[in-house]
Short mmCIF file of C-alpha atoms and ligand atoms in Angstrom, two decimals:
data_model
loop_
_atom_site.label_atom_id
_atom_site.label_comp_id
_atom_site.label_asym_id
_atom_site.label_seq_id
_atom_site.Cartn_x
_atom_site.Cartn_y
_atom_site.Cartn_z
CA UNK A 1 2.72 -67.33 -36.98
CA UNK A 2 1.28 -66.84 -40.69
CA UNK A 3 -1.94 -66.43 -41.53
CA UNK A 4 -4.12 -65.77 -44.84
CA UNK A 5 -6.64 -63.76 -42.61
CA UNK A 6 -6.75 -62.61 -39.25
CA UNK A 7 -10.11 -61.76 -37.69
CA UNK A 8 -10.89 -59.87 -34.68
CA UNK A 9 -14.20 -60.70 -32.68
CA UNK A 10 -15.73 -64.20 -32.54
CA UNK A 11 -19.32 -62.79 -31.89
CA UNK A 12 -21.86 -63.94 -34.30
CA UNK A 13 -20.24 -61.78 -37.62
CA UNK A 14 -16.60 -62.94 -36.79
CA UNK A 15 -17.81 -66.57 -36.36
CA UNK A 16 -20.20 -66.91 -39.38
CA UNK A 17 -17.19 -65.13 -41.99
CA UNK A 18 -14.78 -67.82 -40.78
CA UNK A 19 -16.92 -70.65 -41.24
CA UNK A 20 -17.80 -68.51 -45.03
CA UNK A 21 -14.28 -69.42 -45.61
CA UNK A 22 -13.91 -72.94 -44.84
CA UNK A 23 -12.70 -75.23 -47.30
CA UNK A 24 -11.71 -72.08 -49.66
CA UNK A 25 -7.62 -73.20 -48.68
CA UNK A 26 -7.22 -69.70 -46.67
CA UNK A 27 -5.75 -70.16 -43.05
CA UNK A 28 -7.86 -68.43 -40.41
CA UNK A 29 -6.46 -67.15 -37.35
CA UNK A 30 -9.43 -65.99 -35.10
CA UNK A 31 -8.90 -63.48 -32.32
CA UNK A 32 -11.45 -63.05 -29.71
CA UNK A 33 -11.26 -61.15 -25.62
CA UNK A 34 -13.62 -63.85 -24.31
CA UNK A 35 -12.15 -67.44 -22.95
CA UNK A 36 -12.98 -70.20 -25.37
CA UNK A 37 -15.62 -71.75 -22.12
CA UNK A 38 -17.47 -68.74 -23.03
CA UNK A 39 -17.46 -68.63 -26.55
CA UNK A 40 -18.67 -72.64 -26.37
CA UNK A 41 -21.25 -72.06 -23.92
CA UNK A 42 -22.41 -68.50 -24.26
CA UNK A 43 -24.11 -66.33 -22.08
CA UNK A 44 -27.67 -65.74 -22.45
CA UNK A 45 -27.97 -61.81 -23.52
CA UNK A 46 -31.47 -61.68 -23.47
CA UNK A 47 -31.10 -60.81 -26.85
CA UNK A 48 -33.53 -62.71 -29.42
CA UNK A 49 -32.86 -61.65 -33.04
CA UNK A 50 -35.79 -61.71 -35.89
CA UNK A 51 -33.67 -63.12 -39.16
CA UNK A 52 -35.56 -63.07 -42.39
CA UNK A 53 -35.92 -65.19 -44.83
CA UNK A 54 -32.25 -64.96 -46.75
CA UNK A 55 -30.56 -64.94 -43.17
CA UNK A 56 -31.98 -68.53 -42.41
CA UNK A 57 -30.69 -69.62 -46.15
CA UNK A 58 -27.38 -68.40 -45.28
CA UNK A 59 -27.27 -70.26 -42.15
CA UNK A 60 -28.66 -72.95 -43.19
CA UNK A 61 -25.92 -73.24 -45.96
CA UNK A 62 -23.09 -72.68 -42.87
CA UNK A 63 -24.59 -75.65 -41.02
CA UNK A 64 -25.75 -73.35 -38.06
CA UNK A 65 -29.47 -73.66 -38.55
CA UNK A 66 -29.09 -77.43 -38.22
CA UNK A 67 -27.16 -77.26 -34.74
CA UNK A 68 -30.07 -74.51 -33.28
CA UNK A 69 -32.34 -76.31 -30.52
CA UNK A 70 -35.85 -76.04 -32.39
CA UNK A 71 -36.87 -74.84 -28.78
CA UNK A 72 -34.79 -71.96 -29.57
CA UNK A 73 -36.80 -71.06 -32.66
CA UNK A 74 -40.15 -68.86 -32.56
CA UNK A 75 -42.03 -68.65 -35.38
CA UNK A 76 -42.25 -65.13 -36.31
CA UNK A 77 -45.74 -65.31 -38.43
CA UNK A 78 -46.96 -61.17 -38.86
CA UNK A 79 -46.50 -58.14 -37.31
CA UNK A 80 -49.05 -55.61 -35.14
CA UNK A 81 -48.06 -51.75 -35.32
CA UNK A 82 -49.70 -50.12 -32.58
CA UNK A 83 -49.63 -46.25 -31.70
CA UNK A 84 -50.48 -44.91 -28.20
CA UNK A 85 -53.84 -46.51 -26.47
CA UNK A 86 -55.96 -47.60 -29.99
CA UNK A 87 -56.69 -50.90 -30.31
CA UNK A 88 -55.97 -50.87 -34.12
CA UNK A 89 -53.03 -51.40 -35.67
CA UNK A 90 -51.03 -51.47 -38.81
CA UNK A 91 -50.41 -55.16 -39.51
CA UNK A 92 -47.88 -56.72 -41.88
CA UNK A 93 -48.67 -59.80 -43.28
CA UNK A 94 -46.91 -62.49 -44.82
CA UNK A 95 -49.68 -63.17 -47.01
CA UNK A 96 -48.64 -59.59 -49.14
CA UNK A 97 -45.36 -61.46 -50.55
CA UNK A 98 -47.02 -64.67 -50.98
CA UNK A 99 -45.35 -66.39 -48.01
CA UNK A 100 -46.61 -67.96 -44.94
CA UNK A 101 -44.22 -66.43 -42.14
CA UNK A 102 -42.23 -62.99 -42.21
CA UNK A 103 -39.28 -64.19 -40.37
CA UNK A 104 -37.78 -66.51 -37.61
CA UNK A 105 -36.65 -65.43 -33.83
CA UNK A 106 -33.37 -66.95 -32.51
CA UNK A 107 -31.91 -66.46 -29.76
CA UNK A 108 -28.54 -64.35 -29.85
CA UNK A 109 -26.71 -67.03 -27.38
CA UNK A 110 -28.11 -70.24 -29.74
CA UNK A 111 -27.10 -68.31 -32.86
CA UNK A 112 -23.38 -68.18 -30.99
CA UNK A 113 -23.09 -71.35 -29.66
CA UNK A 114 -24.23 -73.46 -32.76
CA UNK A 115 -21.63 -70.71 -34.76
CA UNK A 116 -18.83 -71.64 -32.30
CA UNK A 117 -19.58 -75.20 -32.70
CA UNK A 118 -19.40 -74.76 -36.58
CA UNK A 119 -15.92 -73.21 -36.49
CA UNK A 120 -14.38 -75.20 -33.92
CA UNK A 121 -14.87 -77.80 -36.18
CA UNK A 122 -13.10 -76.58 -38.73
CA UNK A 123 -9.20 -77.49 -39.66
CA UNK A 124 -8.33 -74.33 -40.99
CA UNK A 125 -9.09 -72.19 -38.21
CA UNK A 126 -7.05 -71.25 -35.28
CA UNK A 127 -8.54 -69.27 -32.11
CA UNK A 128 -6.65 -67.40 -30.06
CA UNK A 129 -9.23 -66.87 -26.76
CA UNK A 130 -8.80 -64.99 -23.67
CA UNK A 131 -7.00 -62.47 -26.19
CA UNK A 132 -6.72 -59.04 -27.16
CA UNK A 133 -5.60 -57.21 -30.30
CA UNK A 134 -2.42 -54.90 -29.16
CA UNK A 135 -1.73 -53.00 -32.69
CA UNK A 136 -1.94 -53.31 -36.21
CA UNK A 137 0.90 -52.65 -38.29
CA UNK A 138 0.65 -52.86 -41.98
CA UNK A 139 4.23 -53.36 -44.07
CA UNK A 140 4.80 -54.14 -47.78
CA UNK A 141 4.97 -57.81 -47.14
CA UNK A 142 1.11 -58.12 -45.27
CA UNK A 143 -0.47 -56.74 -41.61
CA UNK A 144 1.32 -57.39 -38.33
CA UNK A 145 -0.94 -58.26 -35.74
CA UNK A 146 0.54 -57.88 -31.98
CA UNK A 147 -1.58 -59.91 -29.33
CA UNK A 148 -1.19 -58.43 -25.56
CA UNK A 149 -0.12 -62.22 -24.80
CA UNK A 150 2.80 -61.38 -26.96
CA UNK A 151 2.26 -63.47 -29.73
CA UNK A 152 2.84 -61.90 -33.32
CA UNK A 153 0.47 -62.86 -35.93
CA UNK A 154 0.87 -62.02 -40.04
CA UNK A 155 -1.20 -62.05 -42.69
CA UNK A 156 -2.23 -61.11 -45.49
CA UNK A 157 -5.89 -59.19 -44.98
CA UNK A 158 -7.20 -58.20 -41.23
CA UNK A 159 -10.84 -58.60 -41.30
CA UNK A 160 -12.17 -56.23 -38.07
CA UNK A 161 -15.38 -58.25 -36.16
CA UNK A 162 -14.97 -56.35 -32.63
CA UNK A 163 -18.41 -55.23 -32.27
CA UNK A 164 -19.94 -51.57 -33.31
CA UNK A 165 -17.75 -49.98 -30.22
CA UNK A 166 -14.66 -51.68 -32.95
CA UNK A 167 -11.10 -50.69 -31.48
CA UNK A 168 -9.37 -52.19 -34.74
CA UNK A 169 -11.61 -50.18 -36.83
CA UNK A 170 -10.21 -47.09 -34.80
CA UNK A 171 -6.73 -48.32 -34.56
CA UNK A 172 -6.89 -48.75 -38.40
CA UNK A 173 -7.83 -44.94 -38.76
CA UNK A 174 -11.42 -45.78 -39.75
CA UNK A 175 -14.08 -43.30 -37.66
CA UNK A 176 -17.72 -43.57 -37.77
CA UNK A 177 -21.11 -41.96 -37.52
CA UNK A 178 -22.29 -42.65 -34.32
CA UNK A 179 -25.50 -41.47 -32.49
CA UNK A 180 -26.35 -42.03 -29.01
CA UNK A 181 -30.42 -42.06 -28.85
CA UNK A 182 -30.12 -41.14 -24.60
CA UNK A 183 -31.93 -44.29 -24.32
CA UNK A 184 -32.03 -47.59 -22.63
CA UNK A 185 -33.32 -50.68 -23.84
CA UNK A 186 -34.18 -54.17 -21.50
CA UNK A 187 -34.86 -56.95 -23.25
CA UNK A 188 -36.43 -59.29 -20.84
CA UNK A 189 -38.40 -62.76 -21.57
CA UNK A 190 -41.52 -63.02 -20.23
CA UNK A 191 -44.56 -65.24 -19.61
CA UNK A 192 -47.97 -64.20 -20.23
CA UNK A 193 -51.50 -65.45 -20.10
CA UNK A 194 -52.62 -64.89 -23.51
CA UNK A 195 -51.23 -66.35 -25.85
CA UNK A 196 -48.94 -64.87 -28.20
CA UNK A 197 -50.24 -66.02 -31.81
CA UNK A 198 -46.77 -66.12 -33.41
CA UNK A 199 -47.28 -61.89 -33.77
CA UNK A 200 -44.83 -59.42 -33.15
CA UNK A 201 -45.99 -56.04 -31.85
CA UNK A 202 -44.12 -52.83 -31.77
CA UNK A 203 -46.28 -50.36 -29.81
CA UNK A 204 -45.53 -46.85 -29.53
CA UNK A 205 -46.57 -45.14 -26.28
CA UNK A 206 -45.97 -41.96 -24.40
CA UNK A 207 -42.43 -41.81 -22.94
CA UNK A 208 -41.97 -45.99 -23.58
CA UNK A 209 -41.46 -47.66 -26.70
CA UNK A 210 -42.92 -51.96 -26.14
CA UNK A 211 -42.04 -54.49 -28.17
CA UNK A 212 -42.97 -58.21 -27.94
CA UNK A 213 -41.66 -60.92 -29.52
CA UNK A 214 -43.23 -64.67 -29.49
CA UNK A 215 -41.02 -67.08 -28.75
CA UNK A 216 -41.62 -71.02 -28.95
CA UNK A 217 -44.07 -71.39 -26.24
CA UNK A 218 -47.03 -69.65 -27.20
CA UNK A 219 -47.30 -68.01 -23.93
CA UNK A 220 -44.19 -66.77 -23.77
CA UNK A 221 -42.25 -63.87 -25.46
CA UNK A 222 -39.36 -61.62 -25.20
CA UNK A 223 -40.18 -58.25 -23.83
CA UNK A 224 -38.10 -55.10 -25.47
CA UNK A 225 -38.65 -51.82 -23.36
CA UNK A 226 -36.88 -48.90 -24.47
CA UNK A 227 -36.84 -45.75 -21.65
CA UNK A 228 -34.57 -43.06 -20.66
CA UNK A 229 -31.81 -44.58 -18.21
CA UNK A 230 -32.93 -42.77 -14.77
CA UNK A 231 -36.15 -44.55 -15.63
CA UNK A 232 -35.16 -47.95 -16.38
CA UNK A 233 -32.90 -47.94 -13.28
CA UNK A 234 -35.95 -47.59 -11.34
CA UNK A 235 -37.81 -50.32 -13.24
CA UNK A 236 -34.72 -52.81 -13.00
CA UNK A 237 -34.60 -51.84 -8.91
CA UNK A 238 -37.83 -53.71 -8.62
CA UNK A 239 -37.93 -57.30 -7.65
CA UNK A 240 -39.40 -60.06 -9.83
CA UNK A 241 -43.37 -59.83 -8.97
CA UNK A 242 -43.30 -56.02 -9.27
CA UNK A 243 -41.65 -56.53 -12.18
CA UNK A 244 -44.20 -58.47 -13.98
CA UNK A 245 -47.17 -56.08 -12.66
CA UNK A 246 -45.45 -53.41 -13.85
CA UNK A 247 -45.15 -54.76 -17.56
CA UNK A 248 -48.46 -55.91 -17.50
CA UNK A 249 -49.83 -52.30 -16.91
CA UNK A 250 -47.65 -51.05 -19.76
CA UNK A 251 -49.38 -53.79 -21.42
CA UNK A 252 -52.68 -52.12 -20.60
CA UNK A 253 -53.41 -55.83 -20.01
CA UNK A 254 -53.74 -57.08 -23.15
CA UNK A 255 -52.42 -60.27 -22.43
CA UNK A 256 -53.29 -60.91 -19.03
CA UNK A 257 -51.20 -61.91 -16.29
CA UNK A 258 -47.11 -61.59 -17.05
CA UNK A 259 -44.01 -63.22 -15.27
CA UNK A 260 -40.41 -63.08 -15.34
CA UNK A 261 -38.77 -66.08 -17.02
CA UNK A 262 -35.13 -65.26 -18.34
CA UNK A 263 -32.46 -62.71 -17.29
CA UNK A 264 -32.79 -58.52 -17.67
CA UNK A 265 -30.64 -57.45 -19.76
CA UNK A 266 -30.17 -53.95 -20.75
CA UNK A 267 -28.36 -52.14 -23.56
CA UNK A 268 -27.60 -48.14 -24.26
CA UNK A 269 -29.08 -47.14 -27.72
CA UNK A 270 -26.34 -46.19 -29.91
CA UNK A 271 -26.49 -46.37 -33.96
CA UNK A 272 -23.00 -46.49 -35.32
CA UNK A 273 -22.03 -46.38 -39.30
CA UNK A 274 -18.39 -46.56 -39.98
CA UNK A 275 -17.12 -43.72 -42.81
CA UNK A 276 -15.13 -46.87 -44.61
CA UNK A 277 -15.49 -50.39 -44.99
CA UNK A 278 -12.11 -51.14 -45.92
CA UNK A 279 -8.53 -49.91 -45.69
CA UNK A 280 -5.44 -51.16 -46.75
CA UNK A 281 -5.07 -54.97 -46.10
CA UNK A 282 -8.17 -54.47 -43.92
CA UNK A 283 -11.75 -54.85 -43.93
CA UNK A 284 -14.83 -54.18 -41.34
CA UNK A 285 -17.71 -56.54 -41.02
CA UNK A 286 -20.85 -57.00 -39.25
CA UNK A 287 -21.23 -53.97 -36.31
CA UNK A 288 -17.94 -52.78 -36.69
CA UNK A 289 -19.24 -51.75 -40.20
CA UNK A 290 -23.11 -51.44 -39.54
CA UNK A 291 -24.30 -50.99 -36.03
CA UNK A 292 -28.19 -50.97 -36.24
CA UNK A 293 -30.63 -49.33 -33.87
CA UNK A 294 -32.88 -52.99 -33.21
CA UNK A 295 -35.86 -51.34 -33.68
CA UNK A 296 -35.90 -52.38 -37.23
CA UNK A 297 -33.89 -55.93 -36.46
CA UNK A 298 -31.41 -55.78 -39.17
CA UNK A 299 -28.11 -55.69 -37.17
CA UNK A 300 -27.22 -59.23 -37.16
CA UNK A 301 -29.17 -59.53 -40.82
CA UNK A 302 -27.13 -57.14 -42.23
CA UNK A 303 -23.87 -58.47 -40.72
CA UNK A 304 -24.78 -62.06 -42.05
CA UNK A 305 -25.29 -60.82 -45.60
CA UNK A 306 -21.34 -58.62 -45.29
CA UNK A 307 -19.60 -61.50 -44.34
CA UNK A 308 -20.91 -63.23 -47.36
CA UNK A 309 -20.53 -60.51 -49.67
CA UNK A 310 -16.54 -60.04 -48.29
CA UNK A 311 -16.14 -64.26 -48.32
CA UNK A 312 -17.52 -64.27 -51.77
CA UNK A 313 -15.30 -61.57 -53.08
CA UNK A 314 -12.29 -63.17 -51.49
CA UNK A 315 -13.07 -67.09 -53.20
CA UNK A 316 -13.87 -65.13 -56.22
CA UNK A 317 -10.08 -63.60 -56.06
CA UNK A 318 -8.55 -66.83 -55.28
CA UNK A 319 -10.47 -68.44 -58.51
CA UNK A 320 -8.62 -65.82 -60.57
CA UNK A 321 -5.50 -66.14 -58.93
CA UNK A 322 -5.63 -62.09 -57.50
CA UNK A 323 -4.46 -61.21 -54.57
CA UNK A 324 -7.38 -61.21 -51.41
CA UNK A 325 -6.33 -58.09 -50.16
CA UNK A 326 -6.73 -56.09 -53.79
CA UNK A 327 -7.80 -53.19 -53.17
CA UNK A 328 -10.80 -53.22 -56.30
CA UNK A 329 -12.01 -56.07 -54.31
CA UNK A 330 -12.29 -54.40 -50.88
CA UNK A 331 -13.64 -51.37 -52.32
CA UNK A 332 -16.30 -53.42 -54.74
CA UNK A 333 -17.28 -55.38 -51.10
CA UNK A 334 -17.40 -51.52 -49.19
CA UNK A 335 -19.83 -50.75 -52.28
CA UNK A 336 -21.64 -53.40 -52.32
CA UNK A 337 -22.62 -53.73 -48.55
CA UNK A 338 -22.81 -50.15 -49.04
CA UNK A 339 -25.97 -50.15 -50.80
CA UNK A 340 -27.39 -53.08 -49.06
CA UNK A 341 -27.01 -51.04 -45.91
CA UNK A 342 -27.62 -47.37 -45.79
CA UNK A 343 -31.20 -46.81 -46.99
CA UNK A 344 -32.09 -49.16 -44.61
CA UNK A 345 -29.50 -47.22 -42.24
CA UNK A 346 -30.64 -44.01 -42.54
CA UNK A 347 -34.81 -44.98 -42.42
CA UNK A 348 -34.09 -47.04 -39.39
CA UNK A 349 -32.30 -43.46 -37.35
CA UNK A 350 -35.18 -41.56 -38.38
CA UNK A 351 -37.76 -43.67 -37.28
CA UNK A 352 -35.95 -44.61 -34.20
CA UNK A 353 -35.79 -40.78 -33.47
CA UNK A 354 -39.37 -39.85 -34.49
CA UNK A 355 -40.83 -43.39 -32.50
CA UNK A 356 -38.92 -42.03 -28.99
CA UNK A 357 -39.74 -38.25 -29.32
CA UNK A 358 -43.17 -37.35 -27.00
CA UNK A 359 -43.22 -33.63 -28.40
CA UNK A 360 -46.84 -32.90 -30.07
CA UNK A 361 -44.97 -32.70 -33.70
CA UNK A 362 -43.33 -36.01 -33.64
CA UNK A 363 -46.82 -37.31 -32.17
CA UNK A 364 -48.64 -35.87 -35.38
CA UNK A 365 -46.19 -37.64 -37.84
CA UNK A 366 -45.97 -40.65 -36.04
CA UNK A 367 -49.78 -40.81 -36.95
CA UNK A 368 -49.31 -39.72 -40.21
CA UNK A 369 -46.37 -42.44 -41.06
CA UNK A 370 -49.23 -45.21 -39.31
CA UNK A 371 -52.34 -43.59 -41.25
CA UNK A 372 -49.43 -43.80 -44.75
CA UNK A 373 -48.80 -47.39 -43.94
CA UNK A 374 -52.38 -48.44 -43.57
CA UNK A 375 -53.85 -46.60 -46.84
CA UNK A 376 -50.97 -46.99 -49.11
CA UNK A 377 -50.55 -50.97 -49.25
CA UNK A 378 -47.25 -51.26 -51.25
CA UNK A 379 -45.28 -49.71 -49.10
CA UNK A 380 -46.33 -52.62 -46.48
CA UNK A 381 -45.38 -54.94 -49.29
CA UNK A 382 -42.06 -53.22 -49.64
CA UNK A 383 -41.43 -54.05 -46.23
CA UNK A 384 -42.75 -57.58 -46.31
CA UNK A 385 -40.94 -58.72 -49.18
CA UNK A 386 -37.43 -56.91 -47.76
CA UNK A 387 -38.36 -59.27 -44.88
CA UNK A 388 -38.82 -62.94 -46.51
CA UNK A 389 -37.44 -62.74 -50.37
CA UNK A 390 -34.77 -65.67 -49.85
CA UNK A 391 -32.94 -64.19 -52.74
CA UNK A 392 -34.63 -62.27 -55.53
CA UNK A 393 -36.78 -64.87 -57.33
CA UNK A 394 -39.90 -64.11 -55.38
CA UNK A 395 -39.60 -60.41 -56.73
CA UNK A 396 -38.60 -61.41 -60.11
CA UNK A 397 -41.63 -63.49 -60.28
CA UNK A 398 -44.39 -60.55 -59.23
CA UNK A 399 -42.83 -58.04 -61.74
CA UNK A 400 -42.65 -60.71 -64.36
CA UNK A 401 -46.15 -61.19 -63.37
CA UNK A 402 -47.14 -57.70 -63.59
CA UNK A 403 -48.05 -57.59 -60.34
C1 FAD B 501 -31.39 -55.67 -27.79
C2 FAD B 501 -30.92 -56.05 -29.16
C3 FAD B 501 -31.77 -56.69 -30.04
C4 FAD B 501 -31.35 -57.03 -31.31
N1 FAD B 501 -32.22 -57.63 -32.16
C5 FAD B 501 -31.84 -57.92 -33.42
C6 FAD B 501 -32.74 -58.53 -34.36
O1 FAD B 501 -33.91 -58.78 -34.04
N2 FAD B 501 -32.30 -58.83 -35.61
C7 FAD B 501 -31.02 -58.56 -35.99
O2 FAD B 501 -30.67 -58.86 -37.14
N3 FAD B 501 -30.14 -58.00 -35.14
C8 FAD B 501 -30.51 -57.67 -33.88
N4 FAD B 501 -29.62 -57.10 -33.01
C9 FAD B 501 -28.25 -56.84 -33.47
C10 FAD B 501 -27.31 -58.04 -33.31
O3 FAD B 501 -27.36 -58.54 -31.98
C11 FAD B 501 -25.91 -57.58 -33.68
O4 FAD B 501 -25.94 -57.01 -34.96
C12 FAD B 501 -24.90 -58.72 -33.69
O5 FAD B 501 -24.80 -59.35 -32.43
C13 FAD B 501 -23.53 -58.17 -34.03
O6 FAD B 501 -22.61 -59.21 -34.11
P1 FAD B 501 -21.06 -58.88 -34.24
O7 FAD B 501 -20.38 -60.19 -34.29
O8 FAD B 501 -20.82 -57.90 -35.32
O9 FAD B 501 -20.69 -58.08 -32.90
P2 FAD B 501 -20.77 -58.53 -31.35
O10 FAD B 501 -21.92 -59.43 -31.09
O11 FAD B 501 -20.70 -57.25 -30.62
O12 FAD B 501 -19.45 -59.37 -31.15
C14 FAD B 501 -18.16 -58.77 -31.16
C15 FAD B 501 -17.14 -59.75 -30.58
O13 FAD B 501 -15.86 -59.15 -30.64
C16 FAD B 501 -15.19 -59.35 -29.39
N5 FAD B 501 -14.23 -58.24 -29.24
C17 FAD B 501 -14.51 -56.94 -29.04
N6 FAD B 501 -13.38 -56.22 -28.99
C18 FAD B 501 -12.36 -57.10 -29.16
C19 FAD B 501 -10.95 -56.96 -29.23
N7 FAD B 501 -10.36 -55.76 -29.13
N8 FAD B 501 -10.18 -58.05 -29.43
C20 FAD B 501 -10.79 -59.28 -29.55
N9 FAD B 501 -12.13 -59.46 -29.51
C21 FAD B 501 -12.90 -58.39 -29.31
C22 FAD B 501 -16.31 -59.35 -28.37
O14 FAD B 501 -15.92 -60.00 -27.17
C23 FAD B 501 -17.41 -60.07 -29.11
O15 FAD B 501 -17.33 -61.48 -28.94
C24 FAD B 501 -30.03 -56.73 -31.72
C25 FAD B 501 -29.15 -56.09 -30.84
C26 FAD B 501 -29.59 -55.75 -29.57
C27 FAD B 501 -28.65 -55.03 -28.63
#
């Protein structure tokens, strides 16, 4: 069977770049491991994503937003910093870009869903579920893509989606950086007594890194605990009251009472940047390119904004009549995602390192970085305004503004 473009991986980055192409006259073939019962009603992976303000543009202009239960949608209105047992924290506030919220949470399994809804909608698409990439071969006349079910697929670009672990990207020669932290991380909604005020906190203590993240109901959020694996087996062997009792503590209490309301679900810590974005006839998006440490939320945020930045390049081509698969326009898409990526990248490792390391030097920075933050105000700007510009205009408008 021909295609335009294969891709591999119908997670949230494989489903959100076909639906990028819809309508552009390309023929999709999507290849995904997972039945299509899953990929229609996903999971729930415990997994609630913070998407910024250009995120919810993009998915608003794919038709996801729309199909996302509002119930699945916390407001995400500032953030709370807090380091070891002090009460005070650094706080980022909307209100330092001008906007009234910093972000959204959505749940990973709505995001999927309403994607997979999207797509299998569309008339130019064909999935292939329950099925596995077997090779890659590239010849003069386009890629050759072997499914184990024996079917043979051609086309002319292979667009990789398979997640940050990405056998196609290593199949296609492609290696990465990849750094495993030693760490576990449960994410793990929650009820509590106090209510949650629409703030996220991100609270650095010894030998535990908390996070909480409101959700809908105002009383309850998604827990993210991040410990060394002999540890969190321990914490996972408890039952459901012991569970809560023991988050609470960790919470020193600060709000109140907490119970277990969704599934644990844990995930090893491992940061993965591949060397290459593109190949020959082949490109990487969304973890397969970029796999984010979540401590900074950006994986999914990232992986929205390189499937737009490939999709764009590859209507651009067909406007001109070039070929999709030219190599200037897979190396101007590695570029660009390139430099949307890295600093961000790179910050994100660092911090992730110096927030999970309990020796006395670390401690001392960790202050320092917290004491930085709180006296030097534009760099808390920075932040906010990475977080809800929608495009650039915001920005424009400061500088033009002198501000
Ligand atoms: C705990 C946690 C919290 C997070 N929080 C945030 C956040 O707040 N904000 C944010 O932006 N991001 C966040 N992320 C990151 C975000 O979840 C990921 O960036 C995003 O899910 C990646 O999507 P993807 O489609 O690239 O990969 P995946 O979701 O990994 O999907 C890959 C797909 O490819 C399929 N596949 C794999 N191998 C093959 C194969 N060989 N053949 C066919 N199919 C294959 C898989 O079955 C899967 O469906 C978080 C991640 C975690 C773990």
């Amino acid at each position: 069977m021909s295609f335009d473009v294969v891709v591999v991986g119908a997670g949230p980055a494989g489903l959100c770049f076909a639906r990028s192409l819809a309508g552009s006259g390309l023929r999709v073939a999507l290849v995904e491991r997972q039945e299509e019962a899953l990929l229609a009603d996903p999971a729930d992976d415990g997994r609630e994503i913070a998407v910024t303000h250009r995120s919810r543009q993009l998915l608003q202009r794919l038709g996801i937003w729309d199909r996302i239960d509002a119930r699945d949608i916390g407001t995400l209105r500032e953030a709370l910093v807090l380091d070891g047992a002090s009460r005070d924290g650094l706080i980022f506030s909307p209100a330092l870009a001008g906007a009234q919220q910093l972000g959204w949470l959505l749940s990973n399994h709505a995001i999927r869903r309403a994607a997979f809804a999207e797509v299998a909608a569309l008339p130019d698409v064909c999935l292939f579920a329950g099925a596995r990439v077997a090779s890659v071969r590239m010849e003069a006349a386009g890629a050759v893509i072997s499914l184990d079910g024996g079917e043979t697929l051609r086309a002319q670009l292979v667009v990789a989606a398979d997640s940050r672990f990405s056998e196609t990207r290593r199949a296609a020669g492609i290696g990465a950086n990849m750094h495993d932290f030693g760490k576990t991380m449960l994410v793990l909604r929650m009820r509590h007594e106090a209510a949650h005020a629409q703030t996220a906190w991100e609270w650095f203590a010894a030998g535990q890194t908390l996070a909480l993240l409101p959700l809908h109901d105002p009383h309850t959020s998604s827990v993210v605990l991040t410990l060394p694996p002999r540890r969190m087996q321990a914490l996972l062997a408890q039952d459901d009251a012991a569970l809560g009792l023991d988050m609470a503590k960790r919470f020193m209490n600060r709000l109140g009472a907490m119970e277990v309301a969704g599934p644990r679900c844990a995930y090893p810590l491992v940061g993965v940047y591949a060397h290459r974005f593109a190949a020959e006839r082949f490109a990487l998006v969304g973890d397969a390119a970029v796999g984010m440490h979540p401590v900074t939320a950006h994986g999914f945020n990232f992986g929205l904004l390189g499937q737009d930045a490939l999709a764009s390049g590859l209507r651009s081509a067909l406007a001109r009549g070039a070929p999709i698969w030219s190599p200037a326009l897979l190396r101007s898409y590695e570029r660009r995602h390139r430099a949307a990526t890295l600093p961000l990248y790179v910050a994100t490792q660092l911090l992730a390192g110096l927030y999970t390391d309990d020796r006395l030097p670390a401690r001392a920075l960790r202050k320092l970085a917290l004491s930085a933050g709180a006296h030097v105000p534009p760099l808390r700007r920075m932040v906010v305004e990475g977080l809800t510009a929608a495009n650039d205009d915001r920005r424009q408008a400061r500088k033009r503004a002198g501000r």
